[in-house]
PDB file of C-alpha atoms in Angstrom:
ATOM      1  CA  UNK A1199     102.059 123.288 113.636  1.00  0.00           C
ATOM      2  CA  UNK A1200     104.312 120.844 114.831  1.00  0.00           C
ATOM      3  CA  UNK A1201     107.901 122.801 115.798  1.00  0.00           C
ATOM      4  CA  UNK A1202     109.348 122.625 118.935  1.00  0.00           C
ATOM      5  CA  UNK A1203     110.837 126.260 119.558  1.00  0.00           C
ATOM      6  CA  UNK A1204     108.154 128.952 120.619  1.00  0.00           C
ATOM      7  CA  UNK A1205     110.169 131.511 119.281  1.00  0.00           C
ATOM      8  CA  UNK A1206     109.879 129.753 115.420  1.00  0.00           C
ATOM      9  CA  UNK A1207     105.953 129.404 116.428  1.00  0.00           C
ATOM     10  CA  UNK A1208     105.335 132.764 116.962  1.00  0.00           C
ATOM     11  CA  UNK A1209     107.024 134.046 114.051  1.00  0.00           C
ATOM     12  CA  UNK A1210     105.373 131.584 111.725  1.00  0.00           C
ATOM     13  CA  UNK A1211     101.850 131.930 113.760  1.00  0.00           C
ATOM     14  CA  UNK A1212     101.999 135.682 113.316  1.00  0.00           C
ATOM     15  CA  UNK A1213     103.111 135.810 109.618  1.00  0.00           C
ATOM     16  CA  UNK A1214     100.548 133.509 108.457  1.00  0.00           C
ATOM     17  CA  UNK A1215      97.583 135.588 110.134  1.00  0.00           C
ATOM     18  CA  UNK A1216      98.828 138.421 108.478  1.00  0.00           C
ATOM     19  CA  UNK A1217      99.558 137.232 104.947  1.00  0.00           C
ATOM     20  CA  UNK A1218      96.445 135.052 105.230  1.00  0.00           C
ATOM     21  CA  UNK A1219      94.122 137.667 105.943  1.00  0.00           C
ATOM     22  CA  UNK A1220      92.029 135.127 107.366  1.00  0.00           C
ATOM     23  CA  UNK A1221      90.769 134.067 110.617  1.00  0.00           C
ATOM     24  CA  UNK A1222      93.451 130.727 111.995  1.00  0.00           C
ATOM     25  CA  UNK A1223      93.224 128.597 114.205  1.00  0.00           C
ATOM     26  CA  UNK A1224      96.598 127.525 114.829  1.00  0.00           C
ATOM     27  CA  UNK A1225      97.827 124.962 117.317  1.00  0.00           C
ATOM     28  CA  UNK A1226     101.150 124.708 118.505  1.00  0.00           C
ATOM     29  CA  UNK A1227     102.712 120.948 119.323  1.00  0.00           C
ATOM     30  CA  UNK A1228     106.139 120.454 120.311  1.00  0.00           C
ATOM     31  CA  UNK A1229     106.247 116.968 119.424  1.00  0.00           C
ATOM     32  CA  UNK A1230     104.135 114.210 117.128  1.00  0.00           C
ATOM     33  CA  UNK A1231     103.377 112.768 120.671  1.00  0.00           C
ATOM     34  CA  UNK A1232     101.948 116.217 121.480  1.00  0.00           C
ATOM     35  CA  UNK A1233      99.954 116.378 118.266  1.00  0.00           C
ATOM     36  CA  UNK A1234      98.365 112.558 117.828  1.00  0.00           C
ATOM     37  CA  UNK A1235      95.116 114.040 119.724  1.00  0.00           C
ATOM     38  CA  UNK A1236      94.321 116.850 118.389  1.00  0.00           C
ATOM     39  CA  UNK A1237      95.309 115.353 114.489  1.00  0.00           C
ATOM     40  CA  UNK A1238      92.864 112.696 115.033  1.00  0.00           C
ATOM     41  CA  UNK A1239      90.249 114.462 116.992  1.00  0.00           C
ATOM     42  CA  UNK A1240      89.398 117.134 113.725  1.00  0.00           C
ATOM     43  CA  UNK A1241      90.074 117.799 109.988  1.00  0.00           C
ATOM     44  CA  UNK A1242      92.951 120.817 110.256  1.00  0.00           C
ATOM     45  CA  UNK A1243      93.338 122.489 106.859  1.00  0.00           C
ATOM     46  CA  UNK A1244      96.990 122.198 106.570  1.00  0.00           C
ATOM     47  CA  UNK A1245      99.786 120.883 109.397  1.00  0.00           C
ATOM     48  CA  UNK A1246     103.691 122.297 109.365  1.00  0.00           C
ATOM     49  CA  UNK A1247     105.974 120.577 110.451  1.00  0.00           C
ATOM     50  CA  UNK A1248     109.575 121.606 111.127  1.00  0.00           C
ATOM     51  CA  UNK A1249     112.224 119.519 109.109  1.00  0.00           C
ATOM     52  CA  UNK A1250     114.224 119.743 112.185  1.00  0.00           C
ATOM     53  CA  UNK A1251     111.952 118.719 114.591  1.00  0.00           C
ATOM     54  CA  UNK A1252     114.453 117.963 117.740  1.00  0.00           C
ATOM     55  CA  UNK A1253     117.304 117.941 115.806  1.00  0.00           C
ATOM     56  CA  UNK A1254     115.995 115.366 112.916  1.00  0.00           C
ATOM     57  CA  UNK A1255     112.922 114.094 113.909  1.00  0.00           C
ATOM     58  CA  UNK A1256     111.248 116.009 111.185  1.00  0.00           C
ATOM     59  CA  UNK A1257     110.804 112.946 108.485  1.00  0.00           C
ATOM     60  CA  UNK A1258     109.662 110.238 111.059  1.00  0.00           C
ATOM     61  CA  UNK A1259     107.137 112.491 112.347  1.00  0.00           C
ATOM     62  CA  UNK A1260     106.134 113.694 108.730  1.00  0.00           C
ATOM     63  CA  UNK A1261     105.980 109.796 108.496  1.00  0.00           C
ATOM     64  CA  UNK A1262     103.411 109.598 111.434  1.00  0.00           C
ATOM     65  CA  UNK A1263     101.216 112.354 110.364  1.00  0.00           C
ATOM     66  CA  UNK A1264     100.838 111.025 107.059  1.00  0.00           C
ATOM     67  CA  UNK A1265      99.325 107.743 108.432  1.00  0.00           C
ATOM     68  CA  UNK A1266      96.584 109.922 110.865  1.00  0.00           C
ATOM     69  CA  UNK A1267      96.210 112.996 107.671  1.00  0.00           C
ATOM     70  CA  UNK A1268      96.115 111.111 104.605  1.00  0.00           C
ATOM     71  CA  UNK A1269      92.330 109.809 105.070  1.00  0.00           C
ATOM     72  CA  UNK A1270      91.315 112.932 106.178  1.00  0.00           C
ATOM     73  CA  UNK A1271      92.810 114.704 103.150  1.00  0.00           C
ATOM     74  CA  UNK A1272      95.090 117.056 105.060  1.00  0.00           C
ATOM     75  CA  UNK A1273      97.923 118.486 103.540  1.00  0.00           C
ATOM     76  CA  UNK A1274     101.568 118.205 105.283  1.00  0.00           C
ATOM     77  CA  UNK A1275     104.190 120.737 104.869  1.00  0.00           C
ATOM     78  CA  UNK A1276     107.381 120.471 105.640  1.00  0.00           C
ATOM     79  CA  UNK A1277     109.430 123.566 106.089  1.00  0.00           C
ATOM     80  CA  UNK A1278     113.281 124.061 106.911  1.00  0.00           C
ATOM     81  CA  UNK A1279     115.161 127.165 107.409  1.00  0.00           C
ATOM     82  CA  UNK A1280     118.416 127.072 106.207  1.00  0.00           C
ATOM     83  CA  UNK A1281     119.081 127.234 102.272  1.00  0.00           C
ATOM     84  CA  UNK A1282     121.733 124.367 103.004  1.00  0.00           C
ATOM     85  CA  UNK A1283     118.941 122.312 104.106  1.00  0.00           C
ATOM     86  CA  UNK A1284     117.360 122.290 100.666  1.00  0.00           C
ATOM     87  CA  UNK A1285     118.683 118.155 100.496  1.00  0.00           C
ATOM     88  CA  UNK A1286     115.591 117.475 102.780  1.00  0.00           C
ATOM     89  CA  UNK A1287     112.976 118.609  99.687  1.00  0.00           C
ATOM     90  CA  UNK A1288     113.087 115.078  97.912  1.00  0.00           C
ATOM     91  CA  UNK A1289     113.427 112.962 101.414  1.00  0.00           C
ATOM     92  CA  UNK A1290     110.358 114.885 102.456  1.00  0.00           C
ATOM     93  CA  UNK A1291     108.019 114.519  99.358  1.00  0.00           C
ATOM     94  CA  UNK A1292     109.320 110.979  99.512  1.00  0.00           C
ATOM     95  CA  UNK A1293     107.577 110.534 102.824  1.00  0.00           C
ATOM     96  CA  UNK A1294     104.815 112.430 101.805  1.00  0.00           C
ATOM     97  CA  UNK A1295     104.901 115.673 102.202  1.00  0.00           C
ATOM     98  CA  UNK A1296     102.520 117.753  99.924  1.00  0.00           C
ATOM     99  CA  UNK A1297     104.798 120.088 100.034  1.00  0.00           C
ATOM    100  CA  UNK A1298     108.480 121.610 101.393  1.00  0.00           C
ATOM    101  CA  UNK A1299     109.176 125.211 101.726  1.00  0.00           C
ATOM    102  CA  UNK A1300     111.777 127.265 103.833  1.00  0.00           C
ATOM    103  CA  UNK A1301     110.492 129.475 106.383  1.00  0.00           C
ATOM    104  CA  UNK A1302     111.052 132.317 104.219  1.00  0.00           C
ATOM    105  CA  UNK A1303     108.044 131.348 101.783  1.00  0.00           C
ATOM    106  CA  UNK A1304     106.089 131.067 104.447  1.00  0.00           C
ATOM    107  CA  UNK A1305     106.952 134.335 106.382  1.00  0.00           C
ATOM    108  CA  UNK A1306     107.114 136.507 103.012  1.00  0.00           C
ATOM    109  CA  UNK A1307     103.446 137.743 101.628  1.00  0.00           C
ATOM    110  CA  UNK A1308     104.742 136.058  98.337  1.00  0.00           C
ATOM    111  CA  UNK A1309     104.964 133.063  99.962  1.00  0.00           C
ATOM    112  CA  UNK A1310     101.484 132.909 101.441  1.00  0.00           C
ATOM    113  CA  UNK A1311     100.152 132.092  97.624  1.00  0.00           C
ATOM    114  CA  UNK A1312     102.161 128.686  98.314  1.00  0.00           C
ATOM    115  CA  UNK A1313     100.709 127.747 101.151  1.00  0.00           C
ATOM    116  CA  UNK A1314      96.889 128.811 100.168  1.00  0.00           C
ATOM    117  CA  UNK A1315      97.563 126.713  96.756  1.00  0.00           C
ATOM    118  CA  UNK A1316      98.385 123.521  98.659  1.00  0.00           C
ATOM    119  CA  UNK A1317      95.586 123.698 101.129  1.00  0.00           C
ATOM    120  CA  UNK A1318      93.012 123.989  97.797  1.00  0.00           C
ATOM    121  CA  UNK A1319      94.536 121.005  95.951  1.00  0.00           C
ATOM    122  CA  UNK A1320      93.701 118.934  98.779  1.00  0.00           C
TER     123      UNK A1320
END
């Protein structure tokens, strides 16, 4: 998970072990510089990445990830948390993205059905 608050982390982290019902591993990177390593050092099953990634570095670094993810298969989710943000879903899908949720599908059990659908199409 690339996001750069720990307080969004640990809300996300802890919403996806429980509406996954399955054992994560789930790293947390504050920054694409942060993540390069581990992204190209294993295949991850999915990578989030916060729209608003230190203030708008969400796209470039959806950008980035694409280039390291894309061979491997990995599917990139973008995810933004304000309804008024919804103008980032076609920039995002644009650049890649296999997907764009708020933070809402992923923190509701509904929305866990989302997620687990994009990590089996890839």
């Amino acid at each position: 998970m690339i996001e750069d608050r720990l307080s969004e982390c640990t809300l996300l982290s802890t919403a996806l072990r429980k509406n996954l019902k399955e054992p994560l591993e789930i790293l947390w990177c504050r920054s694409y510089e942060e993540a390069f390593g581990p992204l190209f050092s294993k295949k991850w099953d999915l990578v989030l990445i916060n729209a608003h990634l230190n203030g708008d570095e969400g796209l470039p670094t959806l950008k980035k990830v694409k280039n390291i993810t894309e061979e491997k298969n990995t599917p990139t989710v973008m995810y933004y948390s304000e309804k008024s943000d919804s103008w980032i879903l076609e920039k995002a899908i644009k650049a890649g993205a296999s997907a764009v949720l708020t933070t809402q599908d992923i923190i509701l059990p509904e929305g866990s059905g989302l997620l687990l659908s994009t990590m089996t199409e890839n």
